[in-house]
PDB file of C-alpha atoms in Angstrom:
ATOM      1  CA  MET K   1      -6.374  11.036   8.609  1.00  0.00           C
ATOM      2  CA  ILE K   2      -7.186  11.071   4.914  1.00  0.00           C
ATOM      3  CA  PRO K   3      -4.363  11.639   2.400  1.00  0.00           C
ATOM      4  CA  LEU K   4      -5.314  13.758  -0.590  1.00  0.00           C
ATOM      5  CA  LYS K   5      -2.050  14.013  -2.536  1.00  0.00           C
ATOM      6  CA  ASP K   6       1.709  14.188  -2.155  1.00  0.00           C
ATOM      7  CA  ASP K   7       4.301  16.558  -3.570  1.00  0.00           C
ATOM      8  CA  ALA K   8       6.614  13.888  -5.046  1.00  0.00           C
ATOM      9  CA  PRO K   9       5.728  13.492  -8.724  1.00  0.00           C
ATOM     10  CA  SER K  10       6.767  10.248 -10.356  1.00  0.00           C
ATOM     11  CA  ALA K  11       9.484  10.422 -13.004  1.00  0.00           C
ATOM     12  CA  THR K  12       7.837   7.602 -14.984  1.00  0.00           C
ATOM     13  CA  ILE K  13       4.287   6.675 -15.923  1.00  0.00           C
ATOM     14  CA  PRO K  14       3.090   4.222 -13.234  1.00  0.00           C
ATOM     15  CA  PHE K  15       1.353   1.765 -15.555  1.00  0.00           C
ATOM     16  CA  LEU K  16       1.375  -1.048 -13.005  1.00  0.00           C
ATOM     17  CA  THR K  17      -0.191   1.100 -10.289  1.00  0.00           C
ATOM     18  CA  TYR K  18      -2.915   2.102 -12.742  1.00  0.00           C
ATOM     19  CA  ALA K  19      -3.402  -1.567 -13.663  1.00  0.00           C
ATOM     20  CA  LEU K  20      -3.703  -2.608 -10.007  1.00  0.00           C
ATOM     21  CA  VAL K  21      -6.299   0.084  -9.340  1.00  0.00           C
ATOM     22  CA  ALA K  22      -8.232  -0.972 -12.450  1.00  0.00           C
ATOM     23  CA  ALA K  23      -8.070  -4.662 -11.480  1.00  0.00           C
ATOM     24  CA  ASN K  24      -9.425  -3.923  -8.010  1.00  0.00           C
ATOM     25  CA  VAL K  25     -12.248  -1.796  -9.388  1.00  0.00           C
ATOM     26  CA  LEU K  26     -13.193  -4.424 -11.976  1.00  0.00           C
ATOM     27  CA  ALA K  27     -13.146  -7.120  -9.296  1.00  0.00           C
ATOM     28  CA  PHE K  28     -15.425  -5.010  -7.115  1.00  0.00           C
ATOM     29  CA  LEU K  29     -17.848  -4.526 -10.009  1.00  0.00           C
ATOM     30  CA  TRP K  30     -17.870  -8.304 -10.420  1.00  0.00           C
ATOM     31  CA  GLN K  31     -18.679  -8.657  -6.704  1.00  0.00           C
ATOM     32  CA  LEU K  32     -21.628  -6.287  -7.102  1.00  0.00           C
ATOM     33  CA  SER K  33     -22.807  -8.111 -10.217  1.00  0.00           C
ATOM     34  CA  LEU K  34     -23.316 -11.316  -8.233  1.00  0.00           C
ATOM     35  CA  ASP K  35     -26.182  -9.871  -6.217  1.00  0.00           C
ATOM     36  CA  GLY K  36     -25.470  -6.363  -4.910  1.00  0.00           C
ATOM     37  CA  ALA K  37     -24.544  -6.353  -1.230  1.00  0.00           C
ATOM     38  CA  GLY K  38     -25.281 -10.067  -1.073  1.00  0.00           C
ATOM     39  CA  GLY K  39     -22.781 -10.553  -3.867  1.00  0.00           C
ATOM     40  CA  ILE K  40     -20.077  -8.969  -1.738  1.00  0.00           C
ATOM     41  CA  GLU K  41     -20.703 -11.501   1.025  1.00  0.00           C
ATOM     42  CA  ARG K  42     -20.815 -14.392  -1.413  1.00  0.00           C
ATOM     43  CA  SER K  43     -17.638 -13.300  -3.191  1.00  0.00           C
ATOM     44  CA  ALA K  44     -15.835 -13.104   0.163  1.00  0.00           C
ATOM     45  CA  LEU K  45     -16.727 -16.756   0.804  1.00  0.00           C
ATOM     46  CA  VAL K  46     -15.545 -17.997  -2.602  1.00  0.00           C
ATOM     47  CA  GLY K  47     -12.580 -15.648  -3.122  1.00  0.00           C
ATOM     48  CA  GLY K  48     -11.550 -14.521   0.342  1.00  0.00           C
ATOM     49  CA  ALA K  49      -8.778 -16.022   2.425  1.00  0.00           C
ATOM     50  CA  ILE K  50     -10.472 -18.095   5.140  1.00  0.00           C
ATOM     51  CA  PRO K  51      -7.922 -18.983   7.828  1.00  0.00           C
ATOM     52  CA  TYR K  52      -9.228 -22.534   8.377  1.00  0.00           C
ATOM     53  CA  GLU K  53      -9.023 -23.321   4.662  1.00  0.00           C
ATOM     54  CA  VAL K  54      -5.559 -21.783   4.324  1.00  0.00           C
ATOM     55  CA  LEU K  55      -4.236 -23.787   7.275  1.00  0.00           C
ATOM     56  CA  SER K  56      -5.957 -27.073   6.440  1.00  0.00           C
ATOM     57  CA  LEU K  57      -5.701 -26.751   2.635  1.00  0.00           C
ATOM     58  CA  GLU K  58      -9.322 -27.932   2.516  1.00  0.00           C
ATOM     59  CA  ASP K  59     -11.958 -26.194   0.417  1.00  0.00           C
ATOM     60  CA  GLY K  60     -15.205 -25.524   2.237  1.00  0.00           C
ATOM     61  CA  TYR K  61     -18.646 -24.560   0.991  1.00  0.00           C
ATOM     62  CA  PRO K  62     -19.340 -22.775  -1.300  1.00  0.00           C
ATOM     63  CA  PRO K  63     -16.421 -23.945  -3.455  1.00  0.00           C
ATOM     64  CA  ASP K  64     -13.620 -21.401  -3.795  1.00  0.00           C
ATOM     65  CA  LEU K  65     -12.628 -19.727  -7.052  1.00  0.00           C
ATOM     66  CA  VAL K  66      -9.192 -21.320  -6.689  1.00  0.00           C
ATOM     67  CA  PRO K  67      -7.922 -24.018  -4.325  1.00  0.00           C
ATOM     68  CA  PRO K  68      -6.654 -22.861  -0.950  1.00  0.00           C
ATOM     69  CA  PRO K  69      -4.183 -21.389  -0.145  1.00  0.00           C
ATOM     70  CA  PHE K  70      -4.264 -19.521  -3.470  1.00  0.00           C
ATOM     71  CA  THR K  71      -7.305 -17.664  -2.186  1.00  0.00           C
ATOM     72  CA  ILE K  72      -4.718 -15.442  -0.508  1.00  0.00           C
ATOM     73  CA  LEU K  73      -4.063 -13.978  -3.967  1.00  0.00           C
ATOM     74  CA  THR K  74      -7.702 -13.588  -4.992  1.00  0.00           C
ATOM     75  CA  SER K  75      -8.543 -12.016  -1.645  1.00  0.00           C
ATOM     76  CA  MET K  76      -6.142  -9.157  -2.413  1.00  0.00           C
ATOM     77  CA  PHE K  77      -8.436  -7.933  -5.194  1.00  0.00           C
ATOM     78  CA  LEU K  78     -11.775  -8.231  -3.378  1.00  0.00           C
ATOM     79  CA  HIS K  79     -13.293  -5.712  -0.959  1.00  0.00           C
ATOM     80  CA  GLY K  80     -16.041  -5.556   1.632  1.00  0.00           C
ATOM     81  CA  GLY K  81     -17.822  -2.394   0.482  1.00  0.00           C
ATOM     82  CA  PHE K  82     -17.595   0.980  -1.224  1.00  0.00           C
ATOM     83  CA  LEU K  83     -15.726   2.707   1.596  1.00  0.00           C
ATOM     84  CA  HIS K  84     -13.291  -0.205   1.839  1.00  0.00           C
ATOM     85  CA  ILE K  85     -12.260  -0.111  -1.803  1.00  0.00           C
ATOM     86  CA  ALA K  86     -12.336   3.702  -1.995  1.00  0.00           C
ATOM     87  CA  SER K  87      -9.908   4.131   0.905  1.00  0.00           C
ATOM     88  CA  ASN K  88      -7.577   1.397  -0.318  1.00  0.00           C
ATOM     89  CA  MET K  89      -7.443   2.708  -3.872  1.00  0.00           C
ATOM     90  CA  LEU K  90      -6.861   6.257  -2.646  1.00  0.00           C
ATOM     91  CA  PHE K  91      -3.784   5.128  -0.709  1.00  0.00           C
ATOM     92  CA  LEU K  92      -2.550   3.000  -3.621  1.00  0.00           C
ATOM     93  CA  TRP K  93      -3.072   5.869  -6.089  1.00  0.00           C
ATOM     94  CA  ILE K  94      -1.155   8.391  -3.964  1.00  0.00           C
ATOM     95  CA  PHE K  95       1.750   6.247  -2.776  1.00  0.00           C
ATOM     96  CA  GLY K  96       2.027   3.440  -5.313  1.00  0.00           C
ATOM     97  CA  ASN K  97       3.274   5.474  -8.270  1.00  0.00           C
ATOM     98  CA  ASN K  98       6.430   6.668  -6.511  1.00  0.00           C
ATOM     99  CA  VAL K  99       7.302   3.217  -5.173  1.00  0.00           C
ATOM    100  CA  GLU K 100       6.780   1.746  -8.645  1.00  0.00           C
ATOM    101  CA  ASP K 101       9.072   4.437 -10.048  1.00  0.00           C
ATOM    102  CA  ALA K 102      11.783   3.604  -7.508  1.00  0.00           C
ATOM    103  CA  LEU K 103      11.613  -0.183  -7.855  1.00  0.00           C
ATOM    104  CA  GLY K 104      10.688  -0.595 -11.497  1.00  0.00           C
ATOM    105  CA  ARG K 105       7.590  -2.463 -12.654  1.00  0.00           C
ATOM    106  CA  ALA K 106       8.847  -6.044 -12.274  1.00  0.00           C
ATOM    107  CA  ARG K 107      10.244  -5.486  -8.798  1.00  0.00           C
ATOM    108  CA  PHE K 108       7.155  -3.529  -7.777  1.00  0.00           C
ATOM    109  CA  ALA K 109       4.849  -6.350  -8.903  1.00  0.00           C
ATOM    110  CA  LEU K 110       6.856  -8.876  -6.868  1.00  0.00           C
ATOM    111  CA  PHE K 111       7.031  -6.501  -3.896  1.00  0.00           C
ATOM    112  CA  TYR K 112       3.285  -5.791  -3.938  1.00  0.00           C
ATOM    113  CA  LEU K 113       2.198  -9.417  -4.168  1.00  0.00           C
ATOM    114  CA  ALA K 114       4.739 -10.630  -1.603  1.00  0.00           C
ATOM    115  CA  SER K 115       3.680  -7.932   0.872  1.00  0.00           C
ATOM    116  CA  GLY K 116       0.064  -8.988   0.417  1.00  0.00           C
ATOM    117  CA  VAL K 117       0.854 -12.665   0.945  1.00  0.00           C
ATOM    118  CA  VAL K 118       2.822 -12.011   4.135  1.00  0.00           C
ATOM    119  CA  ALA K 119       0.032  -9.724   5.369  1.00  0.00           C
ATOM    120  CA  ALA K 120      -2.577 -12.428   4.816  1.00  0.00           C
ATOM    121  CA  LEU K 121      -0.456 -15.054   6.567  1.00  0.00           C
ATOM    122  CA  ALA K 122      -0.021 -12.698   9.531  1.00  0.00           C
ATOM    123  CA  GLN K 123      -3.797 -12.373   9.814  1.00  0.00           C
ATOM    124  CA  VAL K 124      -4.255 -16.144   9.479  1.00  0.00           C
ATOM    125  CA  LEU K 125      -1.760 -16.716  12.287  1.00  0.00           C
ATOM    126  CA  ALA K 126      -3.539 -14.128  14.439  1.00  0.00           C
ATOM    127  CA  ALA K 127      -6.858 -15.879  13.800  1.00  0.00           C
ATOM    128  CA  ALA K 128      -5.347 -19.218  14.821  1.00  0.00           C
ATOM    129  CA  VAL K 129      -4.013 -17.725  18.062  1.00  0.00           C
ATOM    130  CA  ALA K 130      -7.391 -16.105  18.776  1.00  0.00           C
ATOM    131  CA  ALA K 131      -9.206 -19.388  18.162  1.00  0.00           C
ATOM    132  CA  GLU K 132      -6.872 -21.170  20.543  1.00  0.00           C
ATOM    133  CA  SER K 133      -7.287 -18.574  23.288  1.00  0.00           C
ATOM    134  CA  LEU K 134     -11.084 -18.394  22.909  1.00  0.00           C
ATOM    135  CA  GLY K 135     -11.496 -22.142  22.738  1.00  0.00           C
ATOM    136  CA  ASN K 136     -13.622 -22.043  19.570  1.00  0.00           C
ATOM    137  CA  THR K 137     -12.997 -22.000  15.851  1.00  0.00           C
ATOM    138  CA  SER K 138     -15.103 -18.967  14.906  1.00  0.00           C
ATOM    139  CA  PRO K 139     -12.089 -16.696  14.153  1.00  0.00           C
ATOM    140  CA  LEU K 140     -10.844 -19.320  11.716  1.00  0.00           C
ATOM    141  CA  ASN K 141     -13.997 -19.072   9.607  1.00  0.00           C
ATOM    142  CA  VAL K 142     -13.983 -15.316   8.993  1.00  0.00           C
ATOM    143  CA  PRO K 143     -12.993 -14.573   5.368  1.00  0.00           C
ATOM    144  CA  MET K 144     -10.407 -11.890   4.775  1.00  0.00           C
ATOM    145  CA  VAL K 145     -10.544  -9.619   1.727  1.00  0.00           C
ATOM    146  CA  GLY K 146      -8.873  -6.391   0.697  1.00  0.00           C
ATOM    147  CA  ALA K 147      -5.697  -4.917  -0.758  1.00  0.00           C
ATOM    148  CA  SER K 148      -4.755  -3.111   2.449  1.00  0.00           C
ATOM    149  CA  GLY K 149      -2.080  -5.635   3.465  1.00  0.00           C
ATOM    150  CA  ALA K 150      -0.202  -5.180   0.194  1.00  0.00           C
ATOM    151  CA  ILE K 151      -0.737  -1.415   0.360  1.00  0.00           C
ATOM    152  CA  ALA K 152       0.710  -1.411   3.886  1.00  0.00           C
ATOM    153  CA  GLY K 153       3.911  -2.741   2.325  1.00  0.00           C
ATOM    154  CA  VAL K 154       3.781   0.091  -0.214  1.00  0.00           C
ATOM    155  CA  LEU K 155       3.445   2.601   2.645  1.00  0.00           C
ATOM    156  CA  ALA K 156       6.512   1.150   4.352  1.00  0.00           C
ATOM    157  CA  ALA K 157       8.553   1.460   1.158  1.00  0.00           C
ATOM    158  CA  TYR K 158       7.332   5.016   0.569  1.00  0.00           C
ATOM    159  CA  MET K 159       8.300   6.021   4.105  1.00  0.00           C
ATOM    160  CA  VAL K 160      11.854   4.750   3.565  1.00  0.00           C
ATOM    161  CA  LEU K 161      12.281   6.095   0.028  1.00  0.00           C
ATOM    162  CA  PHE K 162      10.478   9.434   0.364  1.00  0.00           C
ATOM    163  CA  PRO K 163      10.548  10.352   4.070  1.00  0.00           C
ATOM    164  CA  ARG K 164      10.554  14.100   3.420  1.00  0.00           C
ATOM    165  CA  ALA K 165       7.782  14.142   0.825  1.00  0.00           C
ATOM    166  CA  ARG K 166       4.816  16.189   1.975  1.00  0.00           C
ATOM    167  CA  VAL K 167       1.386  14.592   2.159  1.00  0.00           C
ATOM    168  CA  LEU K 168      -1.622  16.891   2.013  1.00  0.00           C
ATOM    169  CA  THR K 169      -3.809  15.404   4.727  1.00  0.00           C
ATOM    170  CA  LEU K 170      -7.391  15.955   5.821  1.00  0.00           C
ATOM    171  CA  VAL K 171      -7.374  15.726   9.606  1.00  0.00           C
ATOM    172  CA  PRO K 172     -10.682  15.513  11.543  1.00  0.00           C
ATOM    173  CA  ILE K 173     -10.704  17.698  14.673  1.00  0.00           C
ATOM    174  CA  PHE K 174     -13.931  17.013  16.554  1.00  0.00           C
ATOM    175  CA  VAL K 175     -16.624  18.084  14.026  1.00  0.00           C
ATOM    176  CA  PHE K 176     -14.231  20.133  11.862  1.00  0.00           C
ATOM    177  CA  PHE K 177     -11.616  19.215   9.264  1.00  0.00           C
ATOM    178  CA  GLN K 178      -8.190  20.751   8.874  1.00  0.00           C
ATOM    179  CA  LEU K 179      -5.848  20.515   5.894  1.00  0.00           C
ATOM    180  CA  VAL K 180      -2.221  20.026   6.873  1.00  0.00           C
ATOM    181  CA  ARG K 181       0.939  19.033   5.015  1.00  0.00           C
ATOM    182  CA  LEU K 182       2.735  16.282   6.877  1.00  0.00           C
ATOM    183  CA  PRO K 183       6.120  14.754   6.059  1.00  0.00           C
ATOM    184  CA  ALA K 184       5.584  11.226   4.791  1.00  0.00           C
ATOM    185  CA  VAL K 185       7.561   9.754   7.673  1.00  0.00           C
ATOM    186  CA  ILE K 186       5.153  11.447  10.117  1.00  0.00           C
ATOM    187  CA  PHE K 187       1.960  10.582   8.230  1.00  0.00           C
ATOM    188  CA  ILE K 188       2.859   6.931   7.694  1.00  0.00           C
ATOM    189  CA  GLY K 189       4.415   6.640  11.150  1.00  0.00           C
ATOM    190  CA  ILE K 190       1.146   7.797  12.742  1.00  0.00           C
ATOM    191  CA  TRP K 191      -0.808   5.393  10.524  1.00  0.00           C
ATOM    192  CA  PHE K 192       1.348   2.459  11.662  1.00  0.00           C
ATOM    193  CA  LEU K 193       1.152   3.507  15.306  1.00  0.00           C
ATOM    194  CA  LEU K 194      -2.652   3.509  15.071  1.00  0.00           C
ATOM    195  CA  GLN K 195      -2.551  -0.064  13.755  1.00  0.00           C
ATOM    196  CA  VAL K 196      -0.413  -1.185  16.678  1.00  0.00           C
ATOM    197  CA  LEU K 197      -2.596   0.630  19.198  1.00  0.00           C
ATOM    198  CA  SER K 198      -5.645  -1.073  17.694  1.00  0.00           C
ATOM    199  CA  VAL K 199      -4.207  -4.416  18.750  1.00  0.00           C
ATOM    200  CA  PHE K 200      -4.131  -3.373  22.409  1.00  0.00           C
ATOM    201  CA  PHE K 201      -7.152  -1.087  22.643  1.00  0.00           C
ATOM    202  CA  GLY K 202      -9.437  -2.540  19.992  1.00  0.00           C
ATOM    203  CA  GLY K 203     -10.076  -1.050  16.590  1.00  0.00           C
ATOM    204  CA  ALA K 204     -12.870  -0.971  14.076  1.00  0.00           C
ATOM    205  CA  PRO K 205     -14.653  -4.350  13.956  1.00  0.00           C
ATOM    206  CA  GLY K 206     -13.882  -6.376  10.868  1.00  0.00           C
ATOM    207  CA  VAL K 207     -10.554  -4.632  10.182  1.00  0.00           C
ATOM    208  CA  ALA K 208      -7.634  -7.014   9.609  1.00  0.00           C
ATOM    209  CA  VAL K 209      -5.190  -5.085  11.783  1.00  0.00           C
ATOM    210  CA  PHE K 210      -2.609  -7.867  11.868  1.00  0.00           C
ATOM    211  CA  ALA K 211      -2.602  -7.902   8.067  1.00  0.00           C
ATOM    212  CA  HIS K 212      -1.775  -4.187   8.107  1.00  0.00           C
ATOM    213  CA  ILE K 213       1.057  -4.695  10.580  1.00  0.00           C
ATOM    214  CA  GLY K 214       2.366  -7.790   8.804  1.00  0.00           C
ATOM    215  CA  GLY K 215       2.239  -6.107   5.397  1.00  0.00           C
ATOM    216  CA  PHE K 216       4.060  -3.040   6.707  1.00  0.00           C
ATOM    217  CA  LEU K 217       6.857  -5.047   8.322  1.00  0.00           C
ATOM    218  CA  ALA K 218       7.107  -7.194   5.203  1.00  0.00           C
ATOM    219  CA  GLY K 219       7.450  -4.049   3.114  1.00  0.00           C
ATOM    220  CA  LEU K 220      10.393  -2.871   5.202  1.00  0.00           C
ATOM    221  CA  ALA K 221      12.166  -6.217   4.758  1.00  0.00           C
ATOM    222  CA  LEU K 222      11.250  -6.741   1.110  1.00  0.00           C
ATOM    223  CA  LEU K 223      12.417  -3.293   0.057  1.00  0.00           C
ATOM    224  CA  ARG K 224      15.951  -4.237   1.017  1.00  0.00           C
ATOM    225  CA  ALA K 225      15.580  -7.632  -0.663  1.00  0.00           C
ATOM    226  CA  VAL K 226      14.252  -6.497  -4.052  1.00  0.00           C
ATOM    227  CA  GLY K 227      16.319  -3.299  -4.287  1.00  0.00           C
ATOM    228  CA  ARG K 228      15.781  -0.221  -6.417  1.00  0.00           C
ATOM    229  CA  ARG K 229      15.852  -0.121 -10.176  1.00  0.00           C
ATOM    230  CA  ARG K 230      19.196   0.681 -11.741  1.00  0.00           C
ATOM    231  CA  GLY K 231      19.901   4.392 -11.970  1.00  0.00           C
ATOM    232  CA  TRP K 232      17.089   5.487  -9.671  1.00  0.00           C
ATOM    233  CA  GLN K 233      17.779   8.298  -7.231  1.00  0.00           C
ATOM    234  CA  PRO K 234      15.449  10.228  -4.930  1.00  0.00           C
ATOM    235  CA  ARG K 235      14.420  13.553  -6.358  1.00  0.00           C
ATOM    236  CA  ARG K 236      16.617  15.560  -3.965  1.00  0.00           C
ATOM    237  CA  GLU K 237      19.641  13.420  -4.902  1.00  0.00           C
ATOM    238  CA  ARG K 238      18.938  13.914  -8.624  1.00  0.00           C
ATOM    239  CA  ALA K 239      18.834  17.653  -8.046  1.00  0.00           C
ATOM    240  CA  GLY K 240      22.119  17.483  -6.132  1.00  0.00           C
ATOM    241  CA  ALA K 241      23.735  15.502  -8.946  1.00  0.00           C
ATOM    242  CA  ARG K 242      22.639  18.130 -11.475  1.00  0.00           C
ATOM    243  CA  ARG K 243      24.125  20.871  -9.324  1.00  0.00           C
ATOM    244  CA  ARG K 244      27.424  18.987  -9.005  1.00  0.00           C
ATOM    245  CA  ARG K 245      27.643  18.473 -12.776  1.00  0.00           C
ATOM    246  CA  ARG K 246      26.925  22.132 -13.326  1.00  0.00           C
ATOM    247  CA  ASP K 247      29.601  23.177 -10.822  1.00  0.00           C
ATOM    248  CA  ARG K 248      32.168  20.954 -12.542  1.00  0.00           C
ATOM    249  CA  ASP K 249      31.388  22.516 -15.939  1.00  0.00           C
ATOM    250  CA  PRO K 250      34.554  24.484 -16.908  1.00  0.00           C
ATOM    251  CA  ARG K 251      32.366  27.110 -18.530  1.00  0.00           C
ATOM    252  CA  GLY K 252      30.666  27.748 -15.183  1.00  0.00           C
ATOM    253  CA  PRO K 253      26.902  27.796 -14.623  1.00  0.00           C
ATOM    254  CA  TRP K 254      26.433  30.096 -17.628  1.00  0.00           C
ATOM    255  CA  VAL K 255      28.131  30.962 -20.933  1.00  0.00           C
ATOM    256  CA  ASP K 256      28.708  34.600 -21.789  1.00  0.00           C
ATOM    257  CA  ALA K 257      28.346  34.909 -25.554  1.00  0.00           C
ATOM    258  CA  ALA K 258      30.173  38.253 -25.469  1.00  0.00           C
ATOM    259  CA  LEU K 259      33.492  36.683 -24.481  1.00  0.00           C
ATOM    260  CA  PRO K 260      35.993  36.402 -27.364  1.00  0.00           C
TER     261      PRO K 260
END
């Protein structure tokens, strides 16, 4: 399923969401500048979160941009290809603005980064378990890049804050595509279910499924921890408050200028 837009306009200008999208795009251009497709692989080695390095706190070769485990942060702004960054930025663009509006910029920045960190640690733990069960260290040497773990946290917050918002979704049906409007709780619920099913039935190779699950669960917990910005109300509650104020107006919902 591909989201195209939602019907919940933000009440504020989402400067931080715009900045995050811009930072990811600029980082991807830097990856390409290293040596095209080869630059993407090289950047993943120097800026990605490699489970062995995160767990051992030892820098491997080539040297990282920052010492481990801070590569968890740099990995959140790097991507593995055009489709990877395009899909992530589409989700961030559609859902990030409303969550930023609800939390406020400072809380949203903390929420986004914390969700991404927890997501990366979930994937590192999964790699360690896989290495133990397989009896070799190969899963520990696979670099992880992408903003999808942090964006999974954003999806969790959106589902809680805007469950009834409608998401215009492009749904593939065999060789055809159908446009449908799904409630956010349904769209995001299906997305999360697909992540969980991928664990048991296998998903796309190279996809950090445990990062998606970890980021989503972190988002649910962190939303309660960071709270909403003061004065924020969901759109339907703002409309209800306006109606209540209008009903309490002694003049009624209108003023007849002809009355003496």
